[in-house]
Short mmCIF file of C-alpha atoms in Angstrom, two decimals:
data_model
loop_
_atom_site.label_atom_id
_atom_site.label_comp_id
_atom_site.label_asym_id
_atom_site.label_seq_id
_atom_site.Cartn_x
_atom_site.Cartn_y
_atom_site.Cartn_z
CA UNK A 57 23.12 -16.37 -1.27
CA UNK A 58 20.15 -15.88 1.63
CA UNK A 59 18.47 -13.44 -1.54
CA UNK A 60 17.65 -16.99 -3.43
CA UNK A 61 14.68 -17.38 -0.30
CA UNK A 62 12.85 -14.41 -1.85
CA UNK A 63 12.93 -17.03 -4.68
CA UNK A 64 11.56 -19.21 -2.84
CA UNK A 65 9.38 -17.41 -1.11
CA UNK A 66 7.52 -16.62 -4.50
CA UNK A 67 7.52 -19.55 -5.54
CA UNK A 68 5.49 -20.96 -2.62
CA UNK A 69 3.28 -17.78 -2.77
CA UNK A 70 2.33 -18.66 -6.45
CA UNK A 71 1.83 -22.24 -5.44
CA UNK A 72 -0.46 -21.05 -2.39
CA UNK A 73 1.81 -22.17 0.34
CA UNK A 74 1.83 -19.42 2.54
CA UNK A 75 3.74 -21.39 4.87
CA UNK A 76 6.79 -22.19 3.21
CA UNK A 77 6.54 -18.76 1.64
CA UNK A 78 6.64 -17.32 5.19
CA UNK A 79 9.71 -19.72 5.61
CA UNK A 80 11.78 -18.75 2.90
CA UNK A 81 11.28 -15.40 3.83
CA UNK A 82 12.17 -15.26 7.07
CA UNK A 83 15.37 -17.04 6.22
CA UNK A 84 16.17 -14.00 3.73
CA UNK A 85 16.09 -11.59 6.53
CA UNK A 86 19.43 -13.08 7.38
CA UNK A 87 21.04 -11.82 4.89
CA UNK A 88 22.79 -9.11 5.87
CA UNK A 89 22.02 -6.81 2.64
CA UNK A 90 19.74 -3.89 3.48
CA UNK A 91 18.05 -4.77 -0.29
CA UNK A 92 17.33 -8.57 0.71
CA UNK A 93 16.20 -7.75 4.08
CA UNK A 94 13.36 -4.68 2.22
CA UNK A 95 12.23 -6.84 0.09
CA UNK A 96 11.65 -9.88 2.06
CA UNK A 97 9.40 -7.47 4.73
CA UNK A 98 8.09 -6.07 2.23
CA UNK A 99 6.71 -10.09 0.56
CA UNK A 100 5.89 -11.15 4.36
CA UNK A 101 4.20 -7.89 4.80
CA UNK A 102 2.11 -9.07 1.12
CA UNK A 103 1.65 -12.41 2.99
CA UNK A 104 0.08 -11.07 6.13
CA UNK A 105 -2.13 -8.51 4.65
CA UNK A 106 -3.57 -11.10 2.28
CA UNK A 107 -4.33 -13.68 5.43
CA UNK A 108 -5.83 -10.51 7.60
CA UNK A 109 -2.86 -9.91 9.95
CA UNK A 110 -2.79 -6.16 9.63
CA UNK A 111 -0.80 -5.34 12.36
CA UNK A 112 2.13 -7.47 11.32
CA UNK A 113 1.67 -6.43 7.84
CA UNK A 114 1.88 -2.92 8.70
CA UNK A 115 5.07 -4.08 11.11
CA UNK A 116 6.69 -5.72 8.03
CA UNK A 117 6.06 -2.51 6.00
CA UNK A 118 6.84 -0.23 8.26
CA UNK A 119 10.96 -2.03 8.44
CA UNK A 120 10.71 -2.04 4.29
CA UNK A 121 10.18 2.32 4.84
CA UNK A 122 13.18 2.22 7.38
CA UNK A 123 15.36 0.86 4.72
CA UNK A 124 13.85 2.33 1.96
CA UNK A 125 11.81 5.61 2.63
CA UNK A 126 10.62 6.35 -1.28
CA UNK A 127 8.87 2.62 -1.65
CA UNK A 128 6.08 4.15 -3.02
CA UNK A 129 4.31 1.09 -3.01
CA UNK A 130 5.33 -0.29 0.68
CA UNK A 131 3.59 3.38 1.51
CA UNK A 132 0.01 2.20 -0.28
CA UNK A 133 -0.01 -1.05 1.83
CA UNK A 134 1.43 -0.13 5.28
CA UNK A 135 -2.19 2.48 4.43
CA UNK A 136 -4.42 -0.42 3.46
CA UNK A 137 -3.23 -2.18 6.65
CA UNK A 138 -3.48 1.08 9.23
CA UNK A 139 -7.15 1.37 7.34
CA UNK A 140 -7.97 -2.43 8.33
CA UNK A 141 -7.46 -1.45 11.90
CA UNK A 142 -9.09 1.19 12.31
CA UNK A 143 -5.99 3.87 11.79
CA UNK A 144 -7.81 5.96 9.02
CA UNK A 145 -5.54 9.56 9.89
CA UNK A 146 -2.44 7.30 9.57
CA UNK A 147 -3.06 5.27 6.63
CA UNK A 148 -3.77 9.15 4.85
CA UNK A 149 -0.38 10.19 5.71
CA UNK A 150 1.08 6.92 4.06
CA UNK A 151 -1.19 7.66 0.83
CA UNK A 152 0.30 10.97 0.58
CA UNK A 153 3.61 10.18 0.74
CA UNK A 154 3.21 7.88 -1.88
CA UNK A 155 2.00 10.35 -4.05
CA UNK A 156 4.76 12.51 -3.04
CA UNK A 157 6.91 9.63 -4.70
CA UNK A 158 4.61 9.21 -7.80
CA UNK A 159 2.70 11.93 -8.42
CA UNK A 160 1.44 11.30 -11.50
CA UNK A 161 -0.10 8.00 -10.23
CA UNK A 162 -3.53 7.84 -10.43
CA UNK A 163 -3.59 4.56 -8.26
CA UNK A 164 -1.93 6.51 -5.51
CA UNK A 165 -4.15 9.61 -6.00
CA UNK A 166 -7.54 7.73 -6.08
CA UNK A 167 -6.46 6.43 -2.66
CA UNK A 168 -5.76 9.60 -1.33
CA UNK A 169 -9.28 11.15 -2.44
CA UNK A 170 -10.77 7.99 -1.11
CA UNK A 171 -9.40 8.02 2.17
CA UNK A 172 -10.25 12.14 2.45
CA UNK A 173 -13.15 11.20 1.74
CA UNK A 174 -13.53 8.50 4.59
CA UNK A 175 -12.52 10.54 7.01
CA UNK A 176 -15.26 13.56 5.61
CA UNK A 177 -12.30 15.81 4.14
CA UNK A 178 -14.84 16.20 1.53
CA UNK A 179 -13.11 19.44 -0.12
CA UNK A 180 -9.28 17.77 0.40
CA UNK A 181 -11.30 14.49 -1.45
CA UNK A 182 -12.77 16.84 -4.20
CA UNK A 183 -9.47 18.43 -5.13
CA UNK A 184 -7.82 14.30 -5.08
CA UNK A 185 -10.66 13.51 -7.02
CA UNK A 186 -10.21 15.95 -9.87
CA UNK A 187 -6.64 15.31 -10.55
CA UNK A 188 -7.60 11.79 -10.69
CA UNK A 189 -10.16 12.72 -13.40
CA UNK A 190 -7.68 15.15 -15.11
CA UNK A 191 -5.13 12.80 -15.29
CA UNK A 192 -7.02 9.79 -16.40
CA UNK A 193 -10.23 10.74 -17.20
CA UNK A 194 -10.57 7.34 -19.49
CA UNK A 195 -9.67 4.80 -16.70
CA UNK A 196 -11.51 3.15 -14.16
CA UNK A 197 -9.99 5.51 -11.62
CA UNK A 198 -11.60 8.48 -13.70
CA UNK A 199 -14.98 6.70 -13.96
CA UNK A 200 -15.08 6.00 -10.30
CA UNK A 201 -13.42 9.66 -8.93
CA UNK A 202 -16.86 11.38 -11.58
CA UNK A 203 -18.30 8.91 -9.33
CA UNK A 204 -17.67 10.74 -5.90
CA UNK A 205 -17.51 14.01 -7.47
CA UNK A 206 -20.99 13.61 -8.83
CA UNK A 207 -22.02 12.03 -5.38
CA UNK A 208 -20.56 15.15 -3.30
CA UNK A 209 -21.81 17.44 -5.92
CA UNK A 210 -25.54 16.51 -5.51
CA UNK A 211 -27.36 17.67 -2.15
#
């Protein structure tokens, strides 16, 4: 019965309590399901990145990948938070294994060339970059990856 909190705790979300959405959240972590207790880090992790608290966000991602290892998308934000502090090499090895998990993502593989390129892996970045443009050359991940290969083409 604790998985009715995550409920809850999206129901407070959508009404802007962060609060009570914290709250019900929290209380789901009792539950002693290893499913309940992923997904509630995984919405308190959503809750802290949002307010700027990258360090517990990463925390609260980082126990959603101990329960469940292939959460592609628990991999994209435990990177967005290591990026927020600072953790650039890090948040490059979560990107990746996302796109181990969805390859065909171009989401995940835009993130991958971006953070290459942020850390000047310009070549690693061009070779993200194309499959992004291969893959999706209509999108707005396509637009922006002719973007940066244009950019790292030009002297």
């Amino acid at each position: 019965y604790l998985d009715v909190y995550i409920g809850k705790g999206i129901a407070f979300d959508k009404m802007g309590d962060a609060v009570q959405a914290e709250a019900s959240y929290k209380k789901a972590l009792e539950s002693p399901l290893a499913g309940v207790q992923a997904t509630a880090n995984y919405s308190l992790g959503l809750l802290q990145l949002r307010a700027g608290d990258y360090e517990r966000a990463y925390y609260s991602f980082h126990k959603t990948l101990a329960i469940y290892p292939g959460h592609a998308l628990a991999h994209v934000k435990s990177a967005e938070a290591l990026e927020k502090t600072g953790r650039a090499e890090e948040a490059l090895a979560h990107y990746k294994e996302a796109l181990k998990i969805e390859p065909k993502s171009p989401e995940y593989m835009f993130k991958t060339a971006l953070a290459c390129y942020t850390l000047n892996r310009f070549e690693e970045a061009k070779g993200f970059f194309q499959k992004v443009l291969d893959m999706a050359p209509n999108s707005d991940y396509g637009s922006q990856a002719l973007d940066y290969l244009r950019k790292m083409a030009s002297p």
